[in-house]
Coordinates of C-alpha atoms in Angstrom, one line a residue:
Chain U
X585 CA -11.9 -19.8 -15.7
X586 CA -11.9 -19.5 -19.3
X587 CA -9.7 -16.7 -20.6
X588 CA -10.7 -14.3 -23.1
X589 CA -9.9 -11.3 -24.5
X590 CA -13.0 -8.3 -23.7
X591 CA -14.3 -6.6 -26.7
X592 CA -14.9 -3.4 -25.0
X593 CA -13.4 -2.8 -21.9
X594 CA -15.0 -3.1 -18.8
X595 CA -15.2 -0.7 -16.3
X596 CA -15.9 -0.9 -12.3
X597 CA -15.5 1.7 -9.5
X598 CA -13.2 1.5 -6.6
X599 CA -14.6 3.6 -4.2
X600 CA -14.4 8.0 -5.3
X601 CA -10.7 7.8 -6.9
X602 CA -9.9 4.4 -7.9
X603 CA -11.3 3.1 -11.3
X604 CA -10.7 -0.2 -12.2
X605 CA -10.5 -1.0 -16.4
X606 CA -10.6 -4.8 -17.3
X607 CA -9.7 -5.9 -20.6
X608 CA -10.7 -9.4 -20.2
X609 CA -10.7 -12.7 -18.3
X610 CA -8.5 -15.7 -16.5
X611 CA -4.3 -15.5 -16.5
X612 CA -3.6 -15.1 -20.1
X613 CA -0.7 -13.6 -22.0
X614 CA -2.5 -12.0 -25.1
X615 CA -4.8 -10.3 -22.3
X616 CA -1.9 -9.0 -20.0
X617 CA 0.0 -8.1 -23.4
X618 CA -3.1 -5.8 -23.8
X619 CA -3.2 -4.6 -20.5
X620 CA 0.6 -3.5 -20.8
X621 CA 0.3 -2.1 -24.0
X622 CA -2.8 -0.1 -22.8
X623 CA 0.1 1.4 -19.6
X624 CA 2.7 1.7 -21.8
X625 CA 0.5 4.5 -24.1
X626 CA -1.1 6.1 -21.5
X627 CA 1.9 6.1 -19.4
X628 CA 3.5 8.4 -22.3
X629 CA 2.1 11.4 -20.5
X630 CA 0.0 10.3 -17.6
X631 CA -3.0 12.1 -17.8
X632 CA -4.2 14.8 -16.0
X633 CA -5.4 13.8 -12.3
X634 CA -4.3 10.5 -12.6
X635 CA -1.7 9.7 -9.4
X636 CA -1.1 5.7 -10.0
X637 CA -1.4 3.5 -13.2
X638 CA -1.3 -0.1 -11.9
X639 CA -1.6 -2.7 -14.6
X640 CA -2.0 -6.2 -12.8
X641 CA -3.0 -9.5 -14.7
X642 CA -5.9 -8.8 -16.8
X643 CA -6.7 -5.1 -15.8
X644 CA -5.6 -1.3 -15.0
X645 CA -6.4 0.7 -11.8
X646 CA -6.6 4.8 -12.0
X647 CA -6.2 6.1 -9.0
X648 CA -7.4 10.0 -9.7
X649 CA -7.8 12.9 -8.1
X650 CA -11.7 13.9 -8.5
X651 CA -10.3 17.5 -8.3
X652 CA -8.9 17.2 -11.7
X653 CA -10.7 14.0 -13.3
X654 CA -13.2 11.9 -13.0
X655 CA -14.4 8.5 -14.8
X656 CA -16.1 9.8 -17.5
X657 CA -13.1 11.9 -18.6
X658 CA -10.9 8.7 -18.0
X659 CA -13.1 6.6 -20.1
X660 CA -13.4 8.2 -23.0
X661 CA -9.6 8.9 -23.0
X662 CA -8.9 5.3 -22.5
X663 CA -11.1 4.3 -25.6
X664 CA -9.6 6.6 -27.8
X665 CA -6.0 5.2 -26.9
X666 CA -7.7 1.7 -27.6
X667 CA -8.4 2.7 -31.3
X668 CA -5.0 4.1 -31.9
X669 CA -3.7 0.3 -30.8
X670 CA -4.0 -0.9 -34.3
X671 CA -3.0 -4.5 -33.0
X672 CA -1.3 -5.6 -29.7
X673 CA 2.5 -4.6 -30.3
X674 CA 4.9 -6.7 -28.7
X675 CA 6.5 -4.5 -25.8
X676 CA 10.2 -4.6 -26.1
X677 CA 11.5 -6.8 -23.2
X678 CA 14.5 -7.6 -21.6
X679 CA 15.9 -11.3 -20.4
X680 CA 16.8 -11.5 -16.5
X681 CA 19.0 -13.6 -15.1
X682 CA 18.6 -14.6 -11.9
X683 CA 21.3 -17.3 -10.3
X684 CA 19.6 -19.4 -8.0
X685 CA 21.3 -22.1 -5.4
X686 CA 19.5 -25.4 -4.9
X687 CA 21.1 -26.3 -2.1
X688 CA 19.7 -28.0 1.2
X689 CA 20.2 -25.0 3.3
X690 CA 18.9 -22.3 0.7
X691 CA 15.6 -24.0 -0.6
X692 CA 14.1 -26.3 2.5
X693 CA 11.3 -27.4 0.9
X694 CA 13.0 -28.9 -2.4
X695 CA 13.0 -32.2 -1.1
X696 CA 9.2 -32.1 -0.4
X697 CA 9.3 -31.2 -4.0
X698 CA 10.9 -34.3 -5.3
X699 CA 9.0 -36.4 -3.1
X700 CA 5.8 -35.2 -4.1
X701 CA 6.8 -35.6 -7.9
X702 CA 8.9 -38.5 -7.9
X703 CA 11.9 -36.5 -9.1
X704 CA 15.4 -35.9 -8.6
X705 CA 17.1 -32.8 -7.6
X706 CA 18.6 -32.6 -11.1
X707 CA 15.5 -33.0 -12.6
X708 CA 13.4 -30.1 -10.6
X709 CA 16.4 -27.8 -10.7
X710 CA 16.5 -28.7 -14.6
X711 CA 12.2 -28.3 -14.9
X712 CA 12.5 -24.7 -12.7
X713 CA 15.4 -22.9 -14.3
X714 CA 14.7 -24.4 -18.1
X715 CA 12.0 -22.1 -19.2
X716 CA 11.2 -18.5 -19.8
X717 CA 9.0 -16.6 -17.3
X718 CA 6.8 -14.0 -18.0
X719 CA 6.4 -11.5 -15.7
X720 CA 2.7 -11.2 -15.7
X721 CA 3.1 -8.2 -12.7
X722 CA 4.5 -7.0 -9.7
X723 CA 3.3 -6.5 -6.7
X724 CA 2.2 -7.6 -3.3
X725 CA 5.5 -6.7 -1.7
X726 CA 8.2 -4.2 -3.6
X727 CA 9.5 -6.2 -6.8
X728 CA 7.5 -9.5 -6.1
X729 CA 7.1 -10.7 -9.7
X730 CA 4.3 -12.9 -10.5
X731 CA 5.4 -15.4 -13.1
X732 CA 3.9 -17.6 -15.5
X733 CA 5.3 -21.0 -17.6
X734 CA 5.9 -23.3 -14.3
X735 CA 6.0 -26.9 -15.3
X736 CA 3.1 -28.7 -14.5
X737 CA 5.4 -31.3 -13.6
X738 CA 6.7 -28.7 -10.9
X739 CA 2.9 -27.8 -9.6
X740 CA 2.9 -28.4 -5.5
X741 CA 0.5 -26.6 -3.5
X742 CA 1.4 -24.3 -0.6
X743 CA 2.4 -25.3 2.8
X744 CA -0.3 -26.1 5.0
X745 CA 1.3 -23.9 7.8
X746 CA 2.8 -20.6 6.2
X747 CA 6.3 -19.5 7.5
X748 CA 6.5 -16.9 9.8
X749 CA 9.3 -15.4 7.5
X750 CA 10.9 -16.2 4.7
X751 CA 14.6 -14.7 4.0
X752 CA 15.0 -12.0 1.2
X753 CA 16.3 -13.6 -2.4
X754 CA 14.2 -17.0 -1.1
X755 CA 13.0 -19.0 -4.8
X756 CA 9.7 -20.9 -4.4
X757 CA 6.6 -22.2 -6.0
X758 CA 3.0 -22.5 -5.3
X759 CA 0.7 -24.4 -7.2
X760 CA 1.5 -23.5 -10.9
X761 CA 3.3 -20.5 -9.8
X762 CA 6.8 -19.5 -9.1
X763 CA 8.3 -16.4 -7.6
X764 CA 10.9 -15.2 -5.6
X765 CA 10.8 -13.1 -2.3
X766 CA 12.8 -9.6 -2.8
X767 CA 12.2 -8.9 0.9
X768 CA 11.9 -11.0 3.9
X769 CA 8.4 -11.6 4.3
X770 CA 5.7 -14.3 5.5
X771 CA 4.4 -16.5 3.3
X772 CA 3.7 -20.5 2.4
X773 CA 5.7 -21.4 -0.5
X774 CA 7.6 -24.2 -0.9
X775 CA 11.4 -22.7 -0.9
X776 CA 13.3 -24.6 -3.2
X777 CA 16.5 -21.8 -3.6
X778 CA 18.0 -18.7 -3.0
X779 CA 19.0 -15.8 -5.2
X780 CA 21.8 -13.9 -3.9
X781 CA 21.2 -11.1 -5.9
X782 CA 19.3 -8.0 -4.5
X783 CA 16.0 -7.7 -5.8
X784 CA 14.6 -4.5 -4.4
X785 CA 17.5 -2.6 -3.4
X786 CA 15.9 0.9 -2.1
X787 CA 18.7 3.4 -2.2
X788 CA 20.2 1.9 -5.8
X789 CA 19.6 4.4 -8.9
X790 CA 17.5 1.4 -10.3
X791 CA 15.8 0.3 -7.0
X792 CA 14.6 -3.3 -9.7
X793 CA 16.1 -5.2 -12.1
X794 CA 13.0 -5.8 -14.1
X795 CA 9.1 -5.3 -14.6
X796 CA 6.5 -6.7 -15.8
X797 CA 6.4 -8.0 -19.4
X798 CA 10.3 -8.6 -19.1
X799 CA 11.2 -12.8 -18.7
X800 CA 13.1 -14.5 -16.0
X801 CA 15.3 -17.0 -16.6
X802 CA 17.2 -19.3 -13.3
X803 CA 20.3 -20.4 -13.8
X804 CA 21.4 -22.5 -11.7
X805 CA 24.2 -22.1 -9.4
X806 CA 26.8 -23.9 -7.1
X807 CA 27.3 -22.9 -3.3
X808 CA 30.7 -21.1 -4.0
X809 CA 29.2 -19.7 -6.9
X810 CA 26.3 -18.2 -4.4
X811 CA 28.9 -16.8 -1.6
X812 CA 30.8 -15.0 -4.1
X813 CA 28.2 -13.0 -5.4
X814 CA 26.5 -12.3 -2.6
X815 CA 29.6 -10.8 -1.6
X816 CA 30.0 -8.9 -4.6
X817 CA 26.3 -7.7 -4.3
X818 CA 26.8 -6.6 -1.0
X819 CA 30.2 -4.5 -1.5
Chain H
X317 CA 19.1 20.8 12.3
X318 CA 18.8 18.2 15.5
X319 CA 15.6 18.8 16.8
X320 CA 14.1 16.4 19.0
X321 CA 15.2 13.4 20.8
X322 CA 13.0 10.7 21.5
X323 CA 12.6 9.5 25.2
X324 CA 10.1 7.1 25.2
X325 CA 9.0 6.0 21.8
X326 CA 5.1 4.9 22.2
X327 CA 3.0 2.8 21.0
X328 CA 3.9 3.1 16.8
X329 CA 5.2 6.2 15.9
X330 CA 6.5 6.5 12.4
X331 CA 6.8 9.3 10.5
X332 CA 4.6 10.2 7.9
X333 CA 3.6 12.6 4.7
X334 CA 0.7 12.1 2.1
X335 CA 2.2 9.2 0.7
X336 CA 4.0 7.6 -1.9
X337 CA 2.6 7.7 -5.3
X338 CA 3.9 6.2 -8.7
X339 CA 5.2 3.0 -7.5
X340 CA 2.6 0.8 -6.8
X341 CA 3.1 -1.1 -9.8
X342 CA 6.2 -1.9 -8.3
X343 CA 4.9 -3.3 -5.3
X344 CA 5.4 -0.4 -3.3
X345 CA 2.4 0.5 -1.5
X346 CA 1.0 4.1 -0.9
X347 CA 1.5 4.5 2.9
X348 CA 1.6 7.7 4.4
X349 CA -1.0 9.2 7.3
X350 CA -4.1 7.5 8.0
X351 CA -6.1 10.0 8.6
X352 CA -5.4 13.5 6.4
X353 CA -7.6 16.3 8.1
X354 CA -5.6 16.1 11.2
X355 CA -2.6 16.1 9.5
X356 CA -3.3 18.7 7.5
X357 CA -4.4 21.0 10.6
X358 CA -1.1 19.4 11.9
X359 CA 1.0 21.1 9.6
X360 CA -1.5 24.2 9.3
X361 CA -1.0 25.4 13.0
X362 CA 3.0 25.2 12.9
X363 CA 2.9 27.6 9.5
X364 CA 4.1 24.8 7.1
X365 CA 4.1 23.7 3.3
X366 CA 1.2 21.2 3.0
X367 CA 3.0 18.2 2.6
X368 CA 5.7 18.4 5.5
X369 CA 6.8 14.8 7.2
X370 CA 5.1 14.7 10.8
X371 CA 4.8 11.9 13.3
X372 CA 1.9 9.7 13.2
X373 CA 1.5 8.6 17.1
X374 CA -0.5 5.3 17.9
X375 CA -2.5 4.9 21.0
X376 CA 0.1 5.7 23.1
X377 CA 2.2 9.0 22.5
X378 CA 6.2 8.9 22.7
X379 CA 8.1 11.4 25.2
X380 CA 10.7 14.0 24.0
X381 CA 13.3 16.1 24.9
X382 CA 13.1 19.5 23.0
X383 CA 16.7 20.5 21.2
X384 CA 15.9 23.6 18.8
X385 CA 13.2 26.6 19.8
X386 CA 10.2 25.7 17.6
X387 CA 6.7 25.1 17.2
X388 CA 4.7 22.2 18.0
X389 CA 0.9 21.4 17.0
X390 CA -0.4 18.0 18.4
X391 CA -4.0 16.8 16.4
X392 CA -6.2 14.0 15.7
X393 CA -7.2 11.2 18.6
X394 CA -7.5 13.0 22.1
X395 CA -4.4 12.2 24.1
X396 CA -3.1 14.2 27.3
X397 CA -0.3 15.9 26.3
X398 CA 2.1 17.8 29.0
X399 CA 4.9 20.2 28.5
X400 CA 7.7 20.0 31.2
X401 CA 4.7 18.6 33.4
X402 CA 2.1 20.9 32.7
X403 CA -0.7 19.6 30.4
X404 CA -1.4 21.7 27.4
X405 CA -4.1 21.7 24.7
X406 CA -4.3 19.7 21.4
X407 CA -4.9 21.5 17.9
X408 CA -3.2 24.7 19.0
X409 CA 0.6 25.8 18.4
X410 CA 2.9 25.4 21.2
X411 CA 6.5 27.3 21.6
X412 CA 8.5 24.7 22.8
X413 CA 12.6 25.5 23.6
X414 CA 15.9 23.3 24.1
X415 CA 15.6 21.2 27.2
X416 CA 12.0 21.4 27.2
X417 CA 10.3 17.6 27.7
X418 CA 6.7 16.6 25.8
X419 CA 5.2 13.9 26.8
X420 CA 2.0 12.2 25.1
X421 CA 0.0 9.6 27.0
X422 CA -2.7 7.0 26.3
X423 CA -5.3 7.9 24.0
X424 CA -8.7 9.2 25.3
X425 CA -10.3 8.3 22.2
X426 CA -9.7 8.1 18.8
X427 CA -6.4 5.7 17.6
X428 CA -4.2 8.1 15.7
X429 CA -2.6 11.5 16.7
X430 CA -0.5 13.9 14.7
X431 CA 2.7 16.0 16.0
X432 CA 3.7 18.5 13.5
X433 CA 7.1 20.6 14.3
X434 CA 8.0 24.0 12.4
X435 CA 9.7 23.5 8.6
X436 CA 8.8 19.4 8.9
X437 CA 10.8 16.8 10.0
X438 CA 13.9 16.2 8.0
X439 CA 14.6 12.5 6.6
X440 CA 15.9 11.4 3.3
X441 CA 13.6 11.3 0.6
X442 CA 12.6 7.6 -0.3
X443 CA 10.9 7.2 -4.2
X444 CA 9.6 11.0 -3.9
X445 CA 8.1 10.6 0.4
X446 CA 9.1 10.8 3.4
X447 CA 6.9 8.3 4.5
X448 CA 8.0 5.2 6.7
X449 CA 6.9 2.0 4.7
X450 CA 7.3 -0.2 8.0
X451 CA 6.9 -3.9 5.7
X452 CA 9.3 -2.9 3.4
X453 CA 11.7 -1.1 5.9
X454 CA 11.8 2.3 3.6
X455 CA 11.2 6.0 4.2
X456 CA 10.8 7.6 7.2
X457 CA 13.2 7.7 9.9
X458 CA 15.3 4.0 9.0
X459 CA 12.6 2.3 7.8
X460 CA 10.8 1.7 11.2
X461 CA 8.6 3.1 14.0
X462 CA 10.8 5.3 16.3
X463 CA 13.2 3.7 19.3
X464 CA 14.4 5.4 22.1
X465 CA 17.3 7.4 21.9
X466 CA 16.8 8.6 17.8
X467 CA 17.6 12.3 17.5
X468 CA 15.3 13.9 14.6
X469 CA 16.1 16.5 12.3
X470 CA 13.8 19.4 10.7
X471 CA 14.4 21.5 8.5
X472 CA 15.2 25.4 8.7
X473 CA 12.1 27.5 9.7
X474 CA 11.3 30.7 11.4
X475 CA 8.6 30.3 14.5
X476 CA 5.1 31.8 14.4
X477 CA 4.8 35.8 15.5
X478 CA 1.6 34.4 16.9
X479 CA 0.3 31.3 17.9
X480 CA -2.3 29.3 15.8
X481 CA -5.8 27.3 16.8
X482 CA -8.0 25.5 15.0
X483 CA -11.6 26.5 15.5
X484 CA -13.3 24.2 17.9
X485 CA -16.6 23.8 15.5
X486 CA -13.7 22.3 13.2
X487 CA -12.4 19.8 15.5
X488 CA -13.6 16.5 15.0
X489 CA -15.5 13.9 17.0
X490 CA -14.2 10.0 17.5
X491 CA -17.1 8.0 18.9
X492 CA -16.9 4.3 19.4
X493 CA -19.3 3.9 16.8
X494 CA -19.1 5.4 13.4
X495 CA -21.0 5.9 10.1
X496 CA -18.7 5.2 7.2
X497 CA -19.6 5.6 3.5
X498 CA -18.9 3.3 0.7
X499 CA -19.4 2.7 -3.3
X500 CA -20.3 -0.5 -4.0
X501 CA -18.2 -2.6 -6.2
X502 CA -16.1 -3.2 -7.8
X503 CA -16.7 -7.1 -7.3
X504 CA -20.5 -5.7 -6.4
X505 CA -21.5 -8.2 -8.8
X506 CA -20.2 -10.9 -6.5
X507 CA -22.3 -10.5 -3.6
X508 CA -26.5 -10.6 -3.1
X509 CA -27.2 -11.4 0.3
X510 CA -24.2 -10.1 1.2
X511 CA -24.4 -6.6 0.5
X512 CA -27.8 -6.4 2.6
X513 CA -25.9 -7.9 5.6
X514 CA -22.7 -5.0 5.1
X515 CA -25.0 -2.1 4.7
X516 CA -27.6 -3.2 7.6
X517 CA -25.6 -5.1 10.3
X518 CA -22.9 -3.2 12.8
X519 CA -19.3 -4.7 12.3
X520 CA -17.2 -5.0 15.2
X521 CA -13.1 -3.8 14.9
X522 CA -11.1 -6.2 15.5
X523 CA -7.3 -6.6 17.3
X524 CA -6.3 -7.0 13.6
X525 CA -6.1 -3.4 12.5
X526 CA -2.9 -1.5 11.6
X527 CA -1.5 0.2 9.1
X528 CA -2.4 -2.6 6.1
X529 CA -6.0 -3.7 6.9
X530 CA -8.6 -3.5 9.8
X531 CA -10.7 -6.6 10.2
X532 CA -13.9 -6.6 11.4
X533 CA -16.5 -9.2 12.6
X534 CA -19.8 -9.5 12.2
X535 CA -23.2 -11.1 9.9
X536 CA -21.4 -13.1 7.2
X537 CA -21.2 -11.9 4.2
X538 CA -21.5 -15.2 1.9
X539 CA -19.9 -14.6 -2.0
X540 CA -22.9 -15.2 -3.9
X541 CA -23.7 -19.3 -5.2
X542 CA -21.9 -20.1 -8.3
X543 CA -19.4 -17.1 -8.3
X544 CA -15.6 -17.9 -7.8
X545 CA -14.2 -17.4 -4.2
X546 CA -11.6 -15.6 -5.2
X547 CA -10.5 -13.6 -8.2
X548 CA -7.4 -13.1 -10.2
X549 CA -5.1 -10.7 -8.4
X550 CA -5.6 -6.8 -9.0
X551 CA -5.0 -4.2 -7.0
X552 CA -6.4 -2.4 -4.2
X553 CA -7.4 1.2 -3.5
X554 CA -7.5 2.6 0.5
X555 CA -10.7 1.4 1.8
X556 CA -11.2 -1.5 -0.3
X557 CA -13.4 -3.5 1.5
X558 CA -12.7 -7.4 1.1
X559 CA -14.2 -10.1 1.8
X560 CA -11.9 -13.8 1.7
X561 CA -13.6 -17.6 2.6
X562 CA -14.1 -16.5 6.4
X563 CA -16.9 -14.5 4.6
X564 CA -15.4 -11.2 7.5
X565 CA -15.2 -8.2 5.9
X566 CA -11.2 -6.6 6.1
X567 CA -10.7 -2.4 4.9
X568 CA -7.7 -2.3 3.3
X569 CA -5.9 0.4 4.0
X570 CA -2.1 2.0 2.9
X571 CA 0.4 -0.7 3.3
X572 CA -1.4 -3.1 0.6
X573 CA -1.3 -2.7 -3.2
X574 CA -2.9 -6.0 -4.9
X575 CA -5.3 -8.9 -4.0
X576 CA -6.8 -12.2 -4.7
X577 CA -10.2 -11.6 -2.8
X578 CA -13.6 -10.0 -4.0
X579 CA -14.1 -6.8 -2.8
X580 CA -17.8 -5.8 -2.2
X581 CA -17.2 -2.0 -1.9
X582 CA -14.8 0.7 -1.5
X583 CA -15.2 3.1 1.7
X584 CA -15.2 6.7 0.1
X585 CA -11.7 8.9 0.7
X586 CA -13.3 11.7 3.0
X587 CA -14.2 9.1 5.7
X588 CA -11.3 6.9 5.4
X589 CA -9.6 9.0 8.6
X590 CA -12.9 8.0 10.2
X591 CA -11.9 4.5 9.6
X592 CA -8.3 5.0 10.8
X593 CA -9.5 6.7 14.4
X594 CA -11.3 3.4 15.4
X595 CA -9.8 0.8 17.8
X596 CA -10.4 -2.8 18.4
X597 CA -13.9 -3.0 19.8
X598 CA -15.5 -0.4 18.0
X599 CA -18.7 -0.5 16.0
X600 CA -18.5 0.3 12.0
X601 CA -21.9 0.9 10.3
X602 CA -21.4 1.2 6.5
X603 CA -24.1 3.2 4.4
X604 CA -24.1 2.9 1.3
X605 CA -23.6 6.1 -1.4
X606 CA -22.7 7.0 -5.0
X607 CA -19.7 8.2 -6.6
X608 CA -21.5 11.8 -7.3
X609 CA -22.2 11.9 -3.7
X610 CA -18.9 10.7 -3.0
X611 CA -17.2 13.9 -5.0
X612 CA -19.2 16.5 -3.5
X613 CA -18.0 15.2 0.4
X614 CA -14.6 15.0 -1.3
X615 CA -14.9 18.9 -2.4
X616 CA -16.6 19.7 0.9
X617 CA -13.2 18.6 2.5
X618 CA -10.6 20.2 0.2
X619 CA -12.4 23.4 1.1
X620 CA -12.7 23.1 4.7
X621 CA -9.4 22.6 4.5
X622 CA -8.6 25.5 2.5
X623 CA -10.6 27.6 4.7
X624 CA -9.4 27.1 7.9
X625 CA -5.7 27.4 6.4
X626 CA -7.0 30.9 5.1
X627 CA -7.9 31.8 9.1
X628 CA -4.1 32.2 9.5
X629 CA -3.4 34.2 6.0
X630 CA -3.1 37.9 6.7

């Protein structure tokens, strides 16, 4: 699909309290730099009625109360903070690191990896952990990030049989995505790492250690490296 | 306080309160009761605050021993309930004492019931709830469905000086086969055929149905020639109704917050407890409605609620 930018925003319902707000098409950065911009302002002081503010990809859901609100209200709000966004700023962003360990027994499906690009282990750990991800959203289970700025030279397509589980802190990729699982969850990536850091850690002050429109960078790291700190992460 | 020690556990008992709102973006779903009336009357008959955690008891009810005088209120799906051996009624209050033994059985009908205990059930506060996020292992009692043996806490109130009852005209219905409501959209524009077949054909509930989703089988519901079969992720609202390649509708419900899959309509908020009182093998019929429709029903319901908590108001 051909991404784009909306001129005006487009506007569906979900159901009696959700509204959905699209600001245009297809996986694209200056589209979910819009959609984060478009949080970011309202988020200031969430407005009246609304519960949830979910920017995803290329769009925001309000979840409302249709005691307090309703779409018309939301509408016209959400065009007038439109107007006042003279031109997409650039959201202020942090860098986070995340070690990774390539080994055999952290990432079982790197080898399939190589194999089905021709590679070396030096040369997918190099490809994954080289770039900057942007972290187009979060969701589908707490702190999953979805990234974007795989190497195509990386691109392998899911497993044909999904695991059953996959452990918490697992690195993977699917198709021209990559991601990492914060909890233990099913799913058909091909694991190519472990983090040992704690991704969603419930009963910290800071239960994440980013959101979306902050970058992701691997760095790789050795065995020992990995044991000592996922011991410190524990403690 | 100790309250309440769990004998047998059930079927899926977790404990519940509205849910958990703000952190969706995070990836933290909504979760929280299924179906709100009958919690609301739950929490109603034993004289608390609105939002106070209760259990939320699946098909088969738990057993357990009594350890602090309190109220009890049992509502939502019919299930025989005893008190030291001697059955007692649903959606009333009941004086229980230390020592005494409840014990919930197999549902009659319905899927979901609702045990309330005087001042709420008292468990650490999780991202602003008390509910149990079972996928993520948060909230609620350790982060899971109840086990034999867990002692439960509530917090400090004072009993009833008379017992409470919700009026029978009030008490709601669970057939096997049930009219449920929807918007469509908001991937409406995805579907031609399709929508004829949701709003006119029966869908059969499926063993798939919990907490996240209930699938249901029936006519196919084909995404429409020359529209993508499936969309860039977004997210979801309770009672999203979508629809993946095996062209089988699934309602999302609480434990779900974004998705790759056209959704051809969104079941409306009042009749999402409807939804949640179904078990496999039931029939759902969707009819179709608009969103002004939608808020008047949604009204209706905030003031039946109001109203029967004003029966107990002196």
């Amino acid at each position: 699909m051909e991404s784009r930018l909306f001129e005006k925003p487009v506007y569906r319902l979900a159901g009696d309290n959700g509204l959905l707000v699209e600001f245009g098409e297809g996986i694209d950065s200056r589209v979910n730099a819009k959609v984060r911009a478009m949080a970011r302002s309202l988020g200031k002081d969430r407005p009246l009625g609304v519960l949830e503010m979910i920017p995803t990809y290329r769009s925001v859901l309000f979840f409302y109360d249709p005691e307090l609100t309703n779409p018309d209200k939301l509408c016209t709000l959400i065009e007038q903070v439109e107007k006042s966004l003279e031109k997409i700023d650039i959201q202020p962003f942090k860098i986070v690191e995340i070690p990774v360990c390539y080994a055999d027994e952290f990432g079982p499906d790197i080898e399939n990896v190589q194999k089905t690009h021709g590679l070396t282990r030096k040369e997918v750990i190099h490809l994954h952990s080289k770039p900057e991800y942007l972290i187009y959203m979060v969701g589908f289970t707490p702190g999953f990030a979805f990234l974007g700025g795989l190497d195509e030279k990386l691109h392998t397509p899911r497993l044909a049989t999904p695991r059953m589980l996959v452990p918490e802190g697992s690195v993977g990729i699917a198709n021209n995505q990559t991601g990492m699982y914060p909890i233990a969850s099913p799913g058909g990536w091909q694991i190519i790492g472990k983090t040992p850091l704690k991704l969603f850690a419930p009963d910290r002050a800071n239960p994440f250690i980013y959101k979306a429109g902050d970058k992701i960078k691997f760095k790789p790291i050795s065995k020992p490296e990995y044991d000592l700190l996922a011991q410190r992460e524990n403690c | 306080m100790n309250a309440l020690k769990v004998l047998a556990p059930g079927g899926f008992t977790t404990v519940q309160d509205k849910g958990r709102f703000g952190y969706q973006q995070m990836g933290i779903p909504v979760c929280g009761v299924l179906d709100s009336f009958a919690f609301n009357c739950a929490n109603i008959l034993v004289g608390n605050d609105e939002n106070q955690a209760v259990l939320e008891i699946t098909i088969m009810g738990p057993a357990v021993e009594i350890l602090t005088e309190m109220d009890i209120a049992l509502t939502g799906a019919e299930m025989e309930m005893t008190l030291n051996d001697k059955p007692v009624e649903q959606w009333k209050s009941i004086r229980v004492k230390p020592g005494d033994i409840v014990t919930i059985s197999q549902v009659q009908t319905g899927c979901r019931a609702y045990l309330a205990f005087s001042g709420g059930l008292k468990v650490p506060r999780i991202m602003d709830s008390c509910s149990t996020y079972v996928g993520g292992k948060i909230g609620g009692f350790m982060g899971r469905p109840l086990k034999k043996g867990d002692i439960l806490e509530t917090h400090e109130a004072r009993v009833l000086k008379k017992p409470r009852a919700i009026p029978v005209a009030q008490i709601p219905q669970y057939p096997s086969s049930v009219g449920i409501r929807a918007i469509p959209g908001p991937q409406d524009d995805y579907f031609d055929c399709g929508m004829t077949a949701l709003f006119e054909k029966g869908y059969m509930v499926t063993a798939k149905a919990d907490r996240m989703g209930y699938r249901l089988q029936g006519s196919p519901i084909p995404i429409k020639s020359g529209m993508p079969k499936s969309i860039v992720s977004e997210p979801s609202m309770p009672g999203s109704i979508q629809v993946p390649p095996d062209e089988q509708p699934i309602i999302l419900l609480v434990e779900q917050t974004v998705g790759g899959y056209a959704k051809i309509a969104t079941v409306i908020s009042t009749d999402l407890p409807k939804v949640a009182q179904t078990t496999p093998g039931d029939t759902i019929r969707f009819e179709k409605t608009d969103l002004k429709t939608a808020h008047r029903l949604y009204h209706q319901e905030k003031n039946k609620i109001l109203k029967i908590k004003a029966l107990f108001v002196k």
